[in-house]
Amino acid sequence: MLVIRSALFNLCFMILTPLFSLLVILFRPFGFSASWLWARMWSQTIFMLLRLLCGIRIVIEGKEHLPDHACVVVAKHQSAAETVAMPILVPPYTWVLKRELFNIPFFGWALALLGTIGIRRGSPREAIKQVMQDGSAMLNQGRWVVIFPEGTRSSVGTTGNYQPGGAILAQKAKAGILPLAHNAGALWPKRGFIKKPGTITFRFLPYIPAEEVSSIKRSELMTQLEADIEAATRQLGG
């Protein structure tokens, strides 16, 4: 039964994602907000199906830590679930993702039209420069910036190589940092077909104000972020 329910969800996901992506594209001429409405609706629809078909519900903890202004979200990366959930977790934002994702029909095109920062991971210096330039512009426009510092998804119980792009951007743009931990990989594993029933908990950790971000050494900031995010992730079972 678990296999059948997972298969049905995966089929719905494959059908609905291009459909909602097309709506994002078609509504983009009417402004960012018009497109963002469909992106958020996609996220809500997918998680509704996850609950109905796979028995997966979500809980969001630490919402009191969200600031009332744009900041840099530094998030754990274990699963596709956190990318799907992001539109219902934080205000309108831009992602920092690998540029190759823009080549995915409809979904990748929608990402590009929403102003996603697509970097070439083979050129770290160029990637950092682009994140600084485009990320700062988005923050100045009031758009949040979401970064997965590990770059790629890590397995449950493991830690990827945390890259300093989010910290560098926050310091250069004089922005705060909001860390995010979760256990999504335990129920929706990376490259995993089976979706296991249970609760995915997204936990926002205490916000680090811009003043504190600017005053601390980058290496110390990265050490703090990695330690806090990984500790919370393990506590959640991720």
Tab-separated table of C-alpha atoms in Angstrom, residues 70-221:
chain	number	residue	atom	x	y	z
A	70	ALA	CA	14.027	40.756	4.207
A	71	CYS	CA	16.933	38.588	5.310
A	72	VAL	CA	19.074	35.631	4.226
A	73	VAL	CA	17.619	32.211	5.056
A	74	VAL	CA	20.320	29.566	5.524
A	75	ALA	CA	18.618	26.168	5.338
A	76	LYS	CA	19.490	22.506	5.729
A	77	HIS	CA	19.220	20.584	2.442
A	78	GLN	CA	18.138	16.928	2.670
A	79	SER	CA	15.172	16.503	0.378
A	80	ALA	CA	12.985	17.964	-2.335
A	81	ALA	CA	10.449	18.653	0.404
A	82	GLU	CA	12.102	21.822	1.705
A	83	THR	CA	12.260	23.311	-1.781
A	84	VAL	CA	8.571	22.569	-2.296
A	85	ALA	CA	7.672	23.946	1.137
A	86	MET	CA	9.654	27.168	0.964
A	87	PRO	CA	6.865	29.333	-0.575
A	88	ILE	CA	4.672	28.615	2.463
A	89	LEU	CA	7.513	28.949	4.965
A	90	VAL	CA	8.865	32.437	4.229
A	91	PRO	CA	7.701	35.634	2.496
A	92	PRO	CA	8.408	36.108	-1.239
A	93	TYR	CA	12.022	35.204	-1.874
A	94	THR	CA	14.620	34.244	-4.418
A	95	TRP	CA	16.633	31.051	-4.335
A	96	VAL	CA	20.312	30.523	-4.990
A	97	LEU	CA	20.378	27.348	-7.092
A	98	LYS	CA	22.526	25.651	-9.706
A	99	ARG	CA	21.919	27.187	-13.115
A	100	GLU	CA	21.285	23.798	-14.746
A	101	LEU	CA	17.826	23.736	-13.156
A	102	PHE	CA	16.729	26.467	-15.576
A	103	ASN	CA	16.864	23.855	-18.342
A	104	ILE	CA	13.971	21.857	-16.874
A	105	PRO	CA	10.918	22.522	-19.061
A	106	PHE	CA	8.298	24.720	-17.414
A	107	PHE	CA	9.636	24.374	-13.833
A	108	GLY	CA	13.080	25.707	-14.689
A	109	TRP	CA	11.614	28.411	-16.918
A	110	ALA	CA	9.330	29.504	-14.074
A	111	LEU	CA	12.311	29.676	-11.708
A	112	ALA	CA	14.164	31.926	-14.134
A	113	LEU	CA	11.176	34.255	-14.585
A	114	LEU	CA	10.801	34.596	-10.811
A	115	GLY	CA	14.314	36.001	-10.559
A	116	THR	CA	16.034	32.935	-9.140
A	117	ILE	CA	19.794	33.334	-8.861
A	118	GLY	CA	21.243	30.547	-10.994
A	119	ILE	CA	24.943	29.992	-10.386
A	120	ARG	CA	27.542	27.940	-12.235
A	121	ARG	CA	29.030	25.712	-9.576
A	122	GLY	CA	32.100	25.000	-11.686
A	123	SER	CA	33.244	28.602	-11.240
A	124	PRO	CA	33.189	29.406	-7.481
A	125	ARG	CA	34.599	32.917	-7.859
A	126	GLU	CA	32.043	33.860	-10.500
A	127	ALA	CA	29.273	32.245	-8.447
A	128	ILE	CA	30.109	34.247	-5.321
A	129	LYS	CA	30.258	37.461	-7.346
A	130	GLN	CA	26.821	36.742	-8.818
A	131	VAL	CA	25.322	35.905	-5.427
A	132	MET	CA	26.680	39.157	-3.999
A	133	GLN	CA	25.380	41.269	-6.868
A	134	ASP	CA	21.987	39.674	-7.471
A	135	GLY	CA	21.348	38.745	-3.840
A	136	SER	CA	22.024	42.276	-2.609
A	137	ALA	CA	19.689	43.686	-5.266
A	138	MET	CA	16.901	41.328	-4.187
A	139	LEU	CA	17.347	42.146	-0.496
A	140	ASN	CA	17.210	45.865	-1.320
A	141	GLN	CA	13.914	45.216	-3.114
A	142	GLY	CA	12.499	43.539	-0.023
A	143	ARG	CA	12.851	39.985	-1.355
A	144	TRP	CA	14.242	37.338	0.975
A	145	VAL	CA	17.142	35.171	-0.227
A	146	VAL	CA	17.187	31.424	0.471
A	147	ILE	CA	20.502	29.572	0.367
A	148	PHE	CA	21.304	25.904	0.961
A	149	PRO	CA	24.912	26.162	2.193
A	150	GLU	CA	25.634	22.476	1.554
A	151	GLY	CA	24.950	23.062	-2.141
A	152	THR	CA	23.501	19.605	-2.657
A	153	ARG	CA	21.256	17.333	-0.603
A	154	SER	CA	22.866	15.415	2.247
A	155	SER	CA	21.709	12.052	3.582
A	156	VAL	CA	19.940	11.825	6.928
A	157	GLY	CA	22.443	11.940	9.763
A	158	THR	CA	25.223	13.427	7.655
A	159	THR	CA	26.615	16.928	7.178
A	160	GLY	CA	27.523	18.347	3.816
A	161	ASN	CA	30.296	20.834	3.136
A	162	TYR	CA	28.918	24.179	4.304
A	163	GLN	CA	29.863	26.952	1.883
A	164	PRO	CA	30.089	30.606	3.072
A	165	GLY	CA	27.989	32.207	0.312
A	166	GLY	CA	25.064	33.025	2.616
A	167	ALA	CA	27.313	34.538	5.269
A	168	ILE	CA	29.253	36.566	2.703
A	169	LEU	CA	26.027	37.903	1.180
A	170	ALA	CA	24.566	38.837	4.562
A	171	GLN	CA	27.729	40.650	5.605
A	172	LYS	CA	28.110	42.503	2.310
A	173	ALA	CA	24.429	43.457	2.128
A	174	LYS	CA	24.229	44.251	5.859
A	175	ALA	CA	21.384	41.766	6.264
A	176	GLY	CA	20.422	39.378	9.028
A	177	ILE	CA	20.444	35.579	8.848
A	178	LEU	CA	17.603	33.190	9.669
A	179	PRO	CA	18.772	29.551	10.091
A	180	LEU	CA	16.358	26.737	9.217
A	181	ALA	CA	16.581	23.089	10.283
A	182	HIS	CA	14.218	20.214	9.466
A	183	ASN	CA	13.862	16.441	9.203
A	184	ALA	CA	12.380	16.242	5.691
A	185	GLY	CA	14.927	13.690	4.509
A	186	ALA	CA	13.686	11.132	7.017
A	187	LEU	CA	10.260	10.977	5.310
A	188	TRP	CA	11.028	12.166	1.769
A	189	PRO	CA	14.571	10.849	1.169
A	190	LYS	CA	16.763	12.301	-1.533
A	191	ARG	CA	16.226	10.325	-4.729
A	192	GLY	CA	13.747	8.260	-2.719
A	193	PHE	CA	10.607	6.871	-4.360
A	194	ILE	CA	8.860	5.894	-1.123
A	195	LYS	CA	7.368	8.682	1.004
A	196	LYS	CA	7.103	7.518	4.620
A	197	PRO	CA	4.166	8.637	6.791
A	198	GLY	CA	4.934	10.932	9.715
A	199	THR	CA	5.575	14.581	10.488
A	200	ILE	CA	8.054	16.861	8.779
A	201	THR	CA	9.046	19.593	11.194
A	202	PHE	CA	10.550	22.814	9.902
A	203	ARG	CA	12.258	24.668	12.730
A	204	PHE	CA	13.394	28.277	12.411
A	205	LEU	CA	16.263	28.980	14.793
A	206	PRO	CA	16.827	32.355	16.474
A	207	TYR	CA	17.354	35.181	14.011
A	208	ILE	CA	20.863	36.640	13.826
A	209	PRO	CA	20.511	40.430	13.386
A	210	ALA	CA	22.509	42.272	10.747
A	211	GLU	CA	24.586	44.034	13.411
A	212	GLU	CA	25.726	40.710	14.866
A	213	VAL	CA	26.348	39.228	11.419
A	214	SER	CA	28.594	42.159	10.524
A	215	SER	CA	30.517	42.147	13.786
A	216	ILE	CA	31.529	38.482	13.860
A	217	LYS	CA	34.316	36.854	11.835
A	218	ARG	CA	32.998	34.969	8.828
A	219	SER	CA	34.648	31.714	9.876
A	220	GLU	CA	33.088	31.967	13.332
A	221	LEU	CA	29.696	32.771	11.836
